[in-house]
Short mmCIF file of C-alpha atoms and ligand atoms in Angstrom, two decimals:
data_model
loop_
_atom_site.label_atom_id
_atom_site.label_comp_id
_atom_site.label_asym_id
_atom_site.label_seq_id
_atom_site.Cartn_x
_atom_site.Cartn_y
_atom_site.Cartn_z
CA MET Y 1 -16.99 195.10 10.32
CA LYS Y 2 -17.30 198.68 9.19
CA PHE Y 3 -19.95 200.86 10.84
CA THR Y 4 -21.34 204.05 9.34
CA VAL Y 5 -24.11 206.54 9.98
CA LYS Y 6 -27.03 207.21 7.63
CA SER Y 7 -30.07 209.39 7.68
CA GLU Y 8 -32.39 208.17 4.96
CA LYS Y 9 -35.88 206.84 4.47
CA PRO Y 10 -36.16 203.06 4.76
CA ALA Y 11 -37.87 202.53 1.43
CA THR Y 12 -35.44 204.62 -0.62
CA VAL Y 13 -32.12 203.57 0.94
CA LYS Y 14 -29.98 201.42 -1.34
CA THR Y 15 -28.59 198.49 0.59
CA GLY Y 16 -28.40 194.70 0.81
CA CYS Y 17 -30.75 194.70 3.77
CA VAL Y 18 -32.98 197.11 5.68
CA VAL Y 19 -33.51 196.12 9.33
CA LEU Y 20 -36.83 197.10 10.91
CA GLY Y 21 -38.51 196.41 14.25
CA VAL Y 22 -41.99 194.92 14.65
CA TYR Y 23 -43.76 194.69 18.02
CA GLU Y 24 -45.98 191.86 19.18
CA ARG Y 25 -49.47 191.60 17.68
CA ARG Y 26 -48.08 192.80 14.38
CA LYS Y 27 -47.54 196.39 15.51
CA LEU Y 28 -45.12 198.18 13.21
CA SER Y 29 -42.39 200.42 14.61
CA GLU Y 30 -42.19 203.98 13.25
CA ALA Y 31 -39.61 203.11 10.58
CA ALA Y 32 -41.44 199.91 9.64
CA SER Y 33 -44.65 201.86 9.27
CA LEU Y 34 -42.93 204.40 7.02
CA PHE Y 35 -41.59 201.55 4.91
CA ASP Y 36 -45.03 199.98 4.82
CA LYS Y 37 -46.61 203.17 3.47
CA SER Y 38 -44.03 203.49 0.71
CA THR Y 39 -44.51 199.89 -0.33
CA ARG Y 40 -48.30 199.98 -0.40
CA GLY Y 41 -48.84 197.97 2.75
CA LEU Y 42 -46.38 195.20 1.93
CA LEU Y 43 -45.54 194.56 5.58
CA THR Y 44 -49.11 194.85 6.82
CA SER Y 45 -50.36 192.27 4.38
CA LEU Y 46 -47.49 189.92 5.09
CA LEU Y 47 -48.07 190.11 8.83
CA LYS Y 48 -51.80 189.64 8.32
CA GLY Y 49 -50.97 186.48 6.43
CA GLY Y 50 -49.47 185.11 9.64
CA ASP Y 51 -45.81 185.09 8.61
CA MET Y 52 -44.80 186.85 11.80
CA ASP Y 53 -46.39 188.19 14.95
CA GLY Y 54 -43.56 190.34 16.38
CA LYS Y 55 -42.71 188.18 19.39
CA CYS Y 56 -39.22 188.56 20.89
CA GLY Y 57 -36.60 186.69 18.91
CA GLN Y 58 -38.70 186.23 15.74
CA THR Y 59 -37.09 187.26 12.46
CA LEU Y 60 -38.42 187.34 8.92
CA ILE Y 61 -36.67 188.16 5.65
CA LEU Y 62 -38.37 189.40 2.46
CA HIS Y 63 -36.51 189.61 -0.81
CA HIS Y 64 -36.75 192.42 -3.35
CA PRO Y 65 -39.65 194.22 -1.68
CA ARG Y 66 -41.61 195.98 -4.39
CA GLY Y 67 -41.55 199.75 -4.06
CA ALA Y 68 -38.29 199.80 -2.09
CA LYS Y 69 -34.66 200.19 -3.16
CA CYS Y 70 -33.16 197.48 -0.94
CA GLU Y 71 -32.49 193.87 -1.83
CA ARG Y 72 -33.94 192.54 1.42
CA VAL Y 73 -35.94 193.60 4.44
CA LEU Y 74 -35.30 191.94 7.75
CA LEU Y 75 -38.07 192.23 10.33
CA ILE Y 76 -37.06 191.79 13.96
CA GLY Y 77 -39.64 190.75 16.54
CA CYS Y 78 -39.41 193.07 19.54
CA GLY Y 79 -42.16 191.68 21.81
CA LYS Y 80 -44.80 193.86 23.47
CA GLN Y 81 -44.16 197.53 22.85
CA SER Y 82 -45.07 198.37 26.45
CA GLU Y 83 -42.40 195.93 27.68
CA PHE Y 84 -39.66 196.95 25.24
CA ASN Y 85 -36.64 198.23 27.16
CA ASP Y 86 -32.85 198.51 26.96
CA THR Y 87 -32.23 194.79 27.53
CA ARG Y 88 -34.73 193.84 24.83
CA TYR Y 89 -33.13 196.39 22.54
CA ARG Y 90 -29.80 194.62 22.96
CA ASN Y 91 -31.47 191.28 22.23
CA ALA Y 92 -33.17 192.68 19.13
CA VAL Y 93 -29.84 194.05 17.89
CA ALA Y 94 -28.20 190.68 18.55
CA SER Y 95 -30.76 188.68 16.58
CA ALA Y 96 -30.60 191.23 13.78
CA ALA Y 97 -26.82 190.91 13.48
CA ALA Y 98 -26.99 187.12 13.40
CA ALA Y 99 -29.83 187.08 10.85
CA VAL Y 100 -28.28 189.65 8.48
CA ASN Y 101 -24.99 187.79 8.61
CA ARG Y 102 -26.75 184.60 7.52
CA SER Y 103 -28.82 186.35 4.87
CA GLY Y 104 -26.12 186.81 2.23
CA ALA Y 105 -26.30 190.60 2.43
CA SER Y 106 -22.83 192.09 2.77
CA ASP Y 107 -24.16 195.47 3.84
CA ALA Y 108 -27.21 196.58 5.81
CA VAL Y 109 -28.92 199.62 7.28
CA SER Y 110 -30.42 199.23 10.74
CA TYR Y 111 -33.40 201.32 11.85
CA LEU Y 112 -33.41 199.74 15.32
CA PRO Y 113 -31.81 202.82 16.99
CA GLY Y 114 -35.09 204.59 16.23
CA LEU Y 115 -36.91 202.36 18.74
CA GLU Y 116 -37.80 203.82 22.14
CA ALA Y 117 -35.80 201.64 24.57
CA GLY Y 118 -36.34 202.36 28.25
CA GLY Y 119 -35.47 206.03 27.80
CA ARG Y 120 -31.94 205.34 26.50
CA ASP Y 121 -30.58 208.07 24.22
CA THR Y 122 -29.26 207.79 20.67
CA TYR Y 123 -25.64 207.67 21.86
CA TRP Y 124 -26.40 204.61 23.98
CA LYS Y 125 -28.46 202.84 21.34
CA VAL Y 126 -25.89 203.35 18.60
CA ARG Y 127 -22.94 202.43 20.80
CA GLN Y 128 -24.68 199.29 21.96
CA LEU Y 129 -25.47 198.39 18.38
CA ALA Y 130 -21.77 198.43 17.53
CA GLU Y 131 -20.81 196.50 20.66
CA VAL Y 132 -23.54 193.87 20.46
CA SER Y 133 -23.22 193.27 16.70
CA THR Y 134 -19.46 192.77 17.04
CA ARG Y 135 -20.02 190.40 19.95
CA VAL Y 136 -22.51 188.28 18.03
CA LEU Y 137 -20.25 187.90 15.01
CA TYR Y 138 -17.18 186.84 17.00
CA LYS Y 139 -16.39 183.11 16.91
CA PRO Y 140 -13.69 181.51 19.06
CA ASP Y 141 -12.26 179.65 16.07
CA GLN Y 142 -8.65 180.89 16.32
CA LEU Y 143 -7.36 177.34 16.65
CA LYS Y 144 -9.69 175.49 14.26
CA SER Y 145 -7.81 174.38 11.18
CA LYS Y 146 -10.98 174.65 9.09
CA LYS Y 147 -13.14 177.62 9.95
CA ASP Y 148 -16.80 177.39 8.99
CA LYS Y 149 -17.02 180.70 7.18
CA THR Y 150 -20.30 182.34 6.23
CA SER Y 151 -20.21 182.46 2.43
CA ARG Y 152 -21.05 186.17 2.19
CA PRO Y 153 -20.72 187.68 5.64
CA LEU Y 154 -21.96 191.10 6.69
CA ARG Y 155 -19.18 193.66 6.15
CA ARG Y 156 -20.78 197.09 6.42
CA LEU Y 157 -23.50 198.02 8.85
CA ALA Y 158 -25.03 201.49 8.82
CA VAL Y 159 -27.12 202.87 11.65
CA ASN Y 160 -29.93 205.16 10.68
CA VAL Y 161 -30.56 208.20 12.89
CA ASP Y 162 -32.23 211.61 12.58
CA SER Y 163 -29.93 213.93 10.67
CA SER Y 164 -29.66 216.13 13.79
CA ASP Y 165 -28.14 213.14 15.63
CA THR Y 166 -25.41 212.38 13.09
CA ASP Y 167 -22.54 213.77 15.17
CA ILE Y 168 -23.59 211.99 18.32
CA ALA Y 169 -24.02 208.76 16.36
CA LEU Y 170 -20.52 209.05 14.91
CA LYS Y 171 -19.09 209.51 18.38
CA ALA Y 172 -21.14 206.56 19.64
CA LEU Y 173 -19.84 204.33 16.83
CA ASN Y 174 -16.31 205.45 17.52
CA HIS Y 175 -16.63 204.55 21.20
CA GLY Y 176 -18.64 201.40 20.48
CA GLN Y 177 -16.05 200.04 18.08
CA ALA Y 178 -13.17 200.79 20.44
CA ILE Y 179 -14.95 199.09 23.32
CA ALA Y 180 -15.96 196.17 21.10
CA ALA Y 181 -12.33 195.72 20.06
CA GLY Y 182 -11.27 195.76 23.71
CA ILE Y 183 -13.92 193.17 24.56
CA GLN Y 184 -12.85 191.06 21.61
CA LEU Y 185 -9.20 191.10 22.72
CA ALA Y 186 -10.25 190.02 26.21
CA ARG Y 187 -12.38 187.20 24.80
CA MET Y 188 -9.66 185.97 22.46
CA LEU Y 189 -7.10 185.82 25.24
CA GLY Y 190 -9.58 184.16 27.60
CA ASP Y 191 -10.50 181.48 25.10
CA LEU Y 192 -6.88 180.56 24.36
CA PRO Y 193 -5.78 177.39 26.15
CA GLY Y 194 -3.26 177.34 28.98
CA ASN Y 195 -0.56 175.77 26.83
CA ILE Y 196 -0.57 178.81 24.54
CA CYS Y 197 -1.69 181.65 26.77
CA THR Y 198 1.11 181.50 29.35
CA PRO Y 199 2.44 184.35 31.50
CA ARG Y 200 5.08 185.02 28.85
CA TYR Y 201 2.39 185.07 26.15
CA LEU Y 202 0.41 187.66 28.13
CA ALA Y 203 3.56 189.75 28.43
CA GLU Y 204 4.06 189.46 24.68
CA GLN Y 205 0.48 190.62 24.07
CA ALA Y 206 1.05 193.60 26.34
CA ARG Y 207 4.21 194.48 24.42
CA GLU Y 208 2.31 194.23 21.13
CA LEU Y 209 -0.32 196.60 22.47
CA GLY Y 210 2.47 198.95 23.57
CA LYS Y 211 3.73 199.12 19.99
CA THR Y 212 0.40 200.54 18.77
CA CYS Y 213 0.63 203.72 20.80
CA LYS Y 214 3.47 205.92 21.95
CA GLN Y 215 1.56 207.03 25.05
CA LEU Y 216 1.53 203.42 26.24
CA LYS Y 217 4.65 202.18 28.01
CA VAL Y 218 4.94 198.48 28.78
CA SER Y 219 7.41 196.86 31.12
CA VAL Y 220 7.76 193.27 32.27
CA LEU Y 221 9.45 191.94 35.41
CA ASP Y 222 10.83 188.41 35.48
CA GLU Y 223 11.06 186.21 38.56
CA ALA Y 224 14.53 187.42 39.50
CA ALA Y 225 13.33 191.03 39.52
CA MET Y 226 10.28 190.10 41.58
CA LYS Y 227 12.43 188.23 44.04
CA LYS Y 228 14.65 191.25 44.45
CA LEU Y 229 11.62 193.40 45.23
CA GLY Y 230 10.38 190.85 47.77
CA MET Y 231 7.22 189.56 46.13
CA GLY Y 232 7.18 186.39 48.19
CA ALA Y 233 3.43 185.84 47.93
CA LEU Y 234 3.29 186.05 44.15
CA LEU Y 235 6.39 183.89 43.72
CA SER Y 236 5.06 181.23 46.09
CA VAL Y 237 2.27 180.53 43.60
CA ALA Y 238 4.70 180.18 40.69
CA ARG Y 239 6.94 177.66 42.49
CA GLY Y 240 5.20 174.54 41.19
CA SER Y 241 5.49 175.55 37.50
CA GLU Y 242 8.19 175.18 34.90
CA GLU Y 243 6.67 178.15 33.13
CA PRO Y 244 8.06 181.34 34.70
CA ALA Y 245 5.87 184.07 36.22
CA ARG Y 246 5.76 187.65 34.98
CA LEU Y 247 4.66 190.99 36.37
CA ILE Y 248 3.40 193.13 33.52
CA THR Y 249 2.76 196.86 33.74
CA LEU Y 250 1.20 199.07 31.11
CA GLU Y 251 1.25 202.82 31.62
CA TYR Y 252 -1.13 204.79 29.43
CA ARG Y 253 -0.58 208.53 29.70
CA GLY Y 254 -3.37 210.27 27.85
CA GLY Y 255 -4.07 212.84 30.55
CA ASN Y 256 -2.04 215.62 32.16
CA PRO Y 257 1.42 214.43 33.23
CA ASP Y 258 0.66 215.21 36.86
CA ASP Y 259 -2.83 213.70 37.02
CA ARG Y 260 -2.79 210.70 39.33
CA PRO Y 261 -3.65 207.55 37.36
CA VAL Y 262 -6.36 204.98 37.75
CA ALA Y 263 -4.67 201.63 38.34
CA LEU Y 264 -6.30 198.44 37.07
CA VAL Y 265 -4.89 195.25 38.56
CA GLY Y 266 -5.90 192.03 36.80
CA LYS Y 267 -5.49 188.46 38.04
CA GLY Y 268 -3.48 186.57 35.43
CA VAL Y 269 -3.45 182.91 36.49
CA THR Y 270 -3.09 181.30 33.08
CA PHE Y 271 -4.09 177.93 34.49
CA ASP Y 272 -5.33 177.20 37.99
CA SER Y 273 -5.11 173.51 38.90
CA GLY Y 274 -5.36 174.42 42.57
CA GLY Y 275 -1.73 173.45 43.15
CA ILE Y 276 -1.12 170.88 45.93
CA SER Y 277 -4.70 171.58 47.14
CA ILE Y 278 -5.64 170.23 43.75
CA LYS Y 279 -9.07 170.82 42.23
CA PRO Y 280 -11.43 167.97 41.24
CA SER Y 281 -11.12 167.11 37.55
CA PRO Y 282 -14.65 167.87 36.24
CA ALA Y 283 -14.58 171.14 34.30
CA MET Y 284 -10.99 171.83 35.36
CA ASP Y 285 -10.30 172.95 31.78
CA GLU Y 286 -12.31 176.07 32.60
CA MET Y 287 -9.47 177.19 34.82
CA LYS Y 288 -7.74 178.41 31.67
CA TYR Y 289 -10.13 181.35 32.18
CA ASP Y 290 -8.44 182.26 35.45
CA MET Y 291 -6.58 185.04 33.61
CA CYS Y 292 -9.73 186.84 32.52
CA GLY Y 293 -9.05 189.68 34.96
CA ALA Y 294 -5.72 190.24 33.22
CA ALA Y 295 -7.42 190.00 29.83
CA SER Y 296 -9.96 192.64 30.85
CA VAL Y 297 -7.12 194.98 31.82
CA LEU Y 298 -5.49 194.54 28.41
CA GLY Y 299 -8.85 194.95 26.66
CA THR Y 300 -9.65 198.11 28.61
CA LEU Y 301 -6.24 199.63 27.85
CA LYS Y 302 -6.74 198.82 24.19
CA ALA Y 303 -10.07 200.67 24.27
CA CYS Y 304 -8.40 203.65 26.01
CA VAL Y 305 -5.77 203.75 23.27
CA ASP Y 306 -8.34 203.48 20.48
CA MET Y 307 -10.50 206.25 21.99
CA GLU Y 308 -7.42 208.32 22.90
CA LEU Y 309 -8.96 208.98 26.30
CA PRO Y 310 -7.56 212.06 28.06
CA ILE Y 311 -6.80 210.16 31.24
CA ASN Y 312 -3.89 208.32 32.87
CA VAL Y 313 -4.38 204.60 33.40
CA VAL Y 314 -1.92 202.02 34.67
CA GLY Y 315 -2.50 198.31 34.18
CA VAL Y 316 -0.75 195.88 36.50
CA ILE Y 317 -0.91 192.17 35.72
CA PRO Y 318 0.59 189.51 37.96
CA ALA Y 319 0.78 186.45 35.70
CA THR Y 320 1.55 182.88 36.69
CA GLU Y 321 0.33 179.31 36.55
CA ASN Y 322 -0.83 177.47 39.65
CA LEU Y 323 0.42 173.87 39.38
CA PRO Y 324 1.52 171.14 41.76
CA GLY Y 325 5.18 170.10 41.56
CA GLY Y 326 8.08 169.00 43.69
CA ASN Y 327 8.88 172.59 44.47
CA ALA Y 328 5.30 173.79 44.87
CA SER Y 329 3.95 175.60 47.93
CA LYS Y 330 2.43 173.28 50.51
CA PRO Y 331 -0.53 173.88 52.80
CA GLY Y 332 0.88 175.39 55.97
CA ASP Y 333 3.75 177.19 54.25
CA ILE Y 334 4.26 180.75 55.43
CA VAL Y 335 5.32 183.38 52.92
CA THR Y 336 6.28 187.04 53.22
CA SER Y 337 4.49 189.45 50.93
CA LEU Y 338 5.92 192.60 49.34
CA SER Y 339 4.15 194.62 52.04
CA GLY Y 340 6.09 192.74 54.72
CA GLN Y 341 2.98 191.03 56.08
CA THR Y 342 3.29 187.25 56.47
CA ILE Y 343 0.70 184.82 55.15
CA GLU Y 344 -0.04 181.24 56.12
CA VAL Y 345 -1.02 179.41 52.94
CA LEU Y 346 -3.66 177.03 54.27
CA ASN Y 347 -5.00 176.28 50.81
CA THR Y 348 -2.84 176.58 47.70
CA ASP Y 349 -6.02 176.96 45.62
CA ALA Y 350 -6.61 180.38 47.16
CA GLU Y 351 -3.76 181.63 44.94
CA GLY Y 352 -5.43 184.63 43.29
CA ARG Y 353 -5.25 186.73 46.43
CA LEU Y 354 -1.59 185.79 46.86
CA ILE Y 355 -0.58 187.22 43.52
CA LEU Y 356 -2.95 190.19 43.76
CA CYS Y 357 -1.72 191.27 47.18
CA ASP Y 358 1.80 191.81 45.87
CA ALA Y 359 0.47 193.52 42.74
CA LEU Y 360 -1.63 195.85 44.93
CA SER Y 361 1.42 196.79 46.98
CA TYR Y 362 3.43 197.28 43.80
CA SER Y 363 0.74 199.63 42.37
CA GLU Y 364 1.49 202.16 45.08
CA LYS Y 365 4.58 203.22 43.19
CA PHE Y 366 2.34 204.82 40.56
CA ASN Y 367 0.70 207.02 43.20
CA PRO Y 368 -2.75 206.05 41.91
CA GLU Y 369 -5.89 208.00 42.70
CA VAL Y 370 -7.91 204.79 42.71
CA VAL Y 371 -7.08 201.14 42.25
CA VAL Y 372 -9.55 198.61 40.88
CA ASP Y 373 -8.60 194.96 40.84
CA ILE Y 374 -10.39 192.47 38.64
CA ALA Y 375 -10.24 188.76 39.36
CA THR Y 376 -11.92 185.41 38.86
CA LEU Y 377 -11.37 185.06 42.57
CA THR Y 378 -13.97 182.86 44.24
CA GLY Y 379 -16.35 180.05 43.38
CA ALA Y 380 -18.47 181.49 46.21
CA CYS Y 381 -19.21 184.53 44.03
CA VAL Y 382 -20.73 182.29 41.37
CA ILE Y 383 -22.96 180.78 44.05
CA ALA Y 384 -23.97 184.19 45.41
CA LEU Y 385 -24.62 186.13 42.19
CA GLY Y 386 -24.69 183.58 39.39
CA SER Y 387 -23.55 184.73 35.98
CA HIS Y 388 -25.33 188.08 35.73
CA ALA Y 389 -23.48 190.39 38.10
CA ALA Y 390 -19.87 190.72 39.16
CA GLY Y 391 -19.25 191.04 42.89
CA LEU Y 392 -18.08 194.50 43.95
CA LEU Y 393 -16.35 195.23 47.23
CA SER Y 394 -14.61 198.47 48.13
CA ASN Y 395 -13.08 200.49 50.93
CA ASP Y 396 -14.81 203.58 49.54
CA ASP Y 397 -18.57 203.83 48.96
CA GLU Y 398 -18.23 206.69 46.49
CA LEU Y 399 -15.92 204.66 44.25
CA ALA Y 400 -18.26 201.68 44.58
CA GLY Y 401 -21.14 203.89 43.47
CA GLU Y 402 -19.20 205.09 40.43
CA LEU Y 403 -18.46 201.53 39.38
CA LEU Y 404 -22.04 200.35 39.94
CA ARG Y 405 -23.38 203.19 37.81
CA ALA Y 406 -20.83 202.51 35.09
CA GLY Y 407 -21.88 198.86 35.04
CA THR Y 408 -25.53 199.74 34.69
CA ALA Y 409 -24.84 202.27 31.93
CA ALA Y 410 -22.71 199.77 30.01
CA ALA Y 411 -25.04 196.79 30.50
CA ASP Y 412 -22.20 195.06 32.37
CA ARG Y 413 -23.45 195.12 35.90
CA ALA Y 414 -21.89 194.57 39.31
CA TRP Y 415 -23.49 194.17 42.73
CA HIS Y 416 -22.21 195.73 45.93
CA MET Y 417 -21.30 193.32 48.75
CA PRO Y 418 -20.27 194.29 52.30
CA LEU Y 419 -16.69 194.57 53.44
CA TRP Y 420 -17.39 194.93 57.13
CA GLU Y 421 -14.76 194.80 59.86
CA GLU Y 422 -16.56 191.81 61.42
CA TYR Y 423 -15.51 189.49 58.60
CA GLN Y 424 -11.80 190.20 59.03
CA GLU Y 425 -11.28 187.87 61.98
CA GLN Y 426 -12.03 184.85 59.80
CA LEU Y 427 -8.51 185.35 58.43
CA ASP Y 428 -6.79 185.02 61.83
CA SER Y 429 -3.79 182.69 61.93
CA ASN Y 430 -1.86 181.43 64.96
CA PHE Y 431 1.41 181.41 63.07
CA ALA Y 432 1.41 184.30 60.58
CA ASP Y 433 -0.15 187.76 60.24
CA MET Y 434 -3.06 186.18 58.42
CA ALA Y 435 -4.24 183.00 56.71
CA ASN Y 436 -5.03 182.96 53.00
CA ILE Y 437 -8.52 181.47 53.53
CA GLY Y 438 -11.38 182.44 55.81
CA GLY Y 439 -13.45 179.29 56.13
CA ARG Y 440 -16.69 178.24 54.51
CA GLU Y 441 -18.77 181.32 55.24
CA ALA Y 442 -18.83 184.41 52.99
CA GLY Y 443 -15.95 183.28 50.78
CA THR Y 444 -16.17 186.23 48.40
CA ILE Y 445 -16.13 188.71 51.26
CA THR Y 446 -13.21 187.15 53.15
CA ALA Y 447 -11.20 187.05 49.91
CA ALA Y 448 -11.82 190.79 49.54
CA CYS Y 449 -10.98 191.31 53.23
CA PHE Y 450 -7.64 189.68 52.55
CA LEU Y 451 -6.97 192.03 49.61
CA SER Y 452 -8.11 195.09 51.59
CA ARG Y 453 -5.12 194.61 53.88
CA PHE Y 454 -2.82 195.37 50.96
CA ALA Y 455 -4.78 198.26 49.46
CA GLY Y 456 -2.63 200.89 51.10
CA ASN Y 457 -3.09 204.59 50.71
CA TYR Y 458 -5.71 204.77 48.05
CA HIS Y 459 -9.35 204.24 47.26
CA TRP Y 460 -9.68 200.66 46.16
CA ALA Y 461 -12.37 198.43 44.71
CA HIS Y 462 -12.37 194.75 43.88
CA LEU Y 463 -14.45 193.13 41.15
CA ASP Y 464 -14.94 189.37 41.55
CA ILE Y 465 -15.72 188.25 38.01
CA ALA Y 466 -15.75 184.48 38.64
CA GLY Y 467 -19.39 184.23 37.50
CA VAL Y 468 -19.36 186.62 34.55
CA ALA Y 469 -16.03 186.17 32.76
CA TRP Y 470 -17.04 183.16 30.70
CA LYS Y 471 -20.07 181.12 29.72
CA GLN Y 472 -20.49 177.39 30.08
CA GLY Y 473 -22.47 174.96 27.95
CA LYS Y 474 -23.24 175.27 24.27
CA GLU Y 475 -22.08 178.87 24.10
CA LYS Y 476 -18.95 178.14 26.12
CA GLY Y 477 -16.50 180.99 25.79
CA ALA Y 478 -15.12 184.15 27.31
CA THR Y 479 -17.48 187.13 27.55
CA GLY Y 480 -14.96 189.95 27.69
CA ARG Y 481 -16.59 191.25 30.86
CA PRO Y 482 -15.99 193.61 32.61
CA VAL Y 483 -14.27 195.59 29.81
CA GLY Y 484 -17.62 197.35 29.26
CA LEU Y 485 -17.92 198.42 32.89
CA LEU Y 486 -14.29 199.51 33.15
CA THR Y 487 -14.22 201.57 29.96
CA GLN Y 488 -17.48 203.24 30.98
CA PHE Y 489 -15.96 204.02 34.37
CA LEU Y 490 -12.96 205.65 32.65
CA LEU Y 491 -15.15 207.49 30.13
CA ASP Y 492 -17.19 208.89 33.01
CA ARG Y 493 -14.04 210.06 34.76
CA CYS Y 494 -13.04 211.97 31.61
CA GLY Y 495 -16.33 213.85 31.91
CA SER Y 496 -17.31 215.95 28.92
CA ASP Y 497 -13.77 215.90 27.48
CA CYS Y 498 -14.52 212.89 25.30
N1 BES F 1 -9.91 180.65 40.30
C1 BES F 1 -10.55 180.14 41.45
C2 BES F 1 -11.96 180.68 41.62
C3 BES F 1 -13.01 180.12 40.70
C4 BES F 1 -13.50 178.85 40.89
C5 BES F 1 -13.53 180.90 39.71
C6 BES F 1 -14.49 178.37 40.06
C7 BES F 1 -14.53 180.42 38.89
C8 BES F 1 -15.00 179.16 39.07
C9 BES F 1 -9.76 180.52 42.69
O1 BES F 1 -8.39 180.55 42.53
C10 BES F 1 -10.07 179.48 43.72
O2 BES F 1 -9.71 178.37 43.51
N2 BES F 1 -10.74 179.89 44.79
C11 BES F 1 -11.11 178.98 45.83
C12 BES F 1 -10.88 179.67 47.14
C13 BES F 1 -11.00 178.76 48.32
C14 BES F 1 -9.88 177.75 48.33
C15 BES F 1 -10.97 179.59 49.58
C16 BES F 1 -12.59 178.64 45.66
O3 BES F 1 -13.37 179.53 45.31
O4 BES F 1 -12.93 177.48 45.83
MN1 MN F 2 -7.51 178.65 42.83
ZN1 ZN F 3 -7.70 180.93 40.69
#
């Protein structure tokens, strides 16, 4: 989709479709009202006739409105004006994108950014429009032999803003499209099945990304190289698989050469069967999504490249399968991590932390200023927070605050959970330095406690994305979260430079 900026009156703009907001009880938005005046009360009379009330989610299309230059007008119900806010704005934009795409119009001009939405500025509204519209039009049909194509899909979408806001809108579209492309990459990788998206496939994707930008350096370690380094925890997870593990690093150097980078560490378990501590079969297919942390790292780096952010970012992706096999790790096995600490593997299904701990130790070589790891780490997080917020745990409250604010700004929220000392003893083991599980209580927190022991000399935060990385049910599919949060976090760190 191509996005552009316009600054024209709704009745005189030439386009396949003009998109206007209408509030509940038939209250016209400013742009709709302007359109109404130029068309001699066309909208007013239509609404009076009962065709639409303006409730949330309602849409109505008129063809060849007399007195206007467009082929169609699409009215979007926005609900009560007093209750309209940023979330409803996103919903309105989503139903508009879906409806225009179905309408047969191949181009459209949206006046929705003119709506007052919980105090959000034009930059936010325009950027969200690009992100949300792209999200709505994505279909996970990569592997369908016959794709059900819309006969005339939407190809060009213009956002209408005041002429004084043109520059800011262009910047917002630029950012929005880059972020949308990052989200899309993360979704595509997440939705791919485990027989295609293997550790080697992820490495290949990273290399492809590296080819698009000379500031991005990609390197891949194989199992022999990891063994040499001493990554006993990571390799213990890969033992049950035929498919070999990989450690992928992507170094994006957009900032000053001596600026310490932000490191993003993403869990890349391309299929998690649980290993010898095997999972029950219902919904086990969803464990192809256990690499969504890795996918979000690739998506975020893609967005950095597309926006040419003046910042240094390193992505580290430990990638492996977790399968049972004659050579697989067994409950009770004790392994030695890269840090030298020993771990008693009491449950082979707590594998994410085993690969992340070695990746966290490995990240130190980049001398990072902060490290954020992203992982579909615990079912307990889904129970605690459901599918709306990622769990956030950190050894630094300031960093946690930055990430929380980024999540709120990007409509990709996280929620802070405690990482208190008191929880650490749940990981005690009689035989090794620690166990890899901490019992039934506070599973998300004890998983983070485990990781904290490997987050050496840097500020570190952990995002548990088990509840937010994909959707179940009719709309089953990867969400691309938390690419939005992470790119916002990086944008904020660039300050006014971008
Ligand atoms: N990948 C899973 C976590 C998960 C489960 C994410 C369900 C989303 C939905 C992780 O590797 C895992 O299996 N965690 C175990 C940890 C337990 C053995 C301490 C869990 O959450 O059950
Ligand atoms: Mn597991
Ligand atoms: Zn897992």
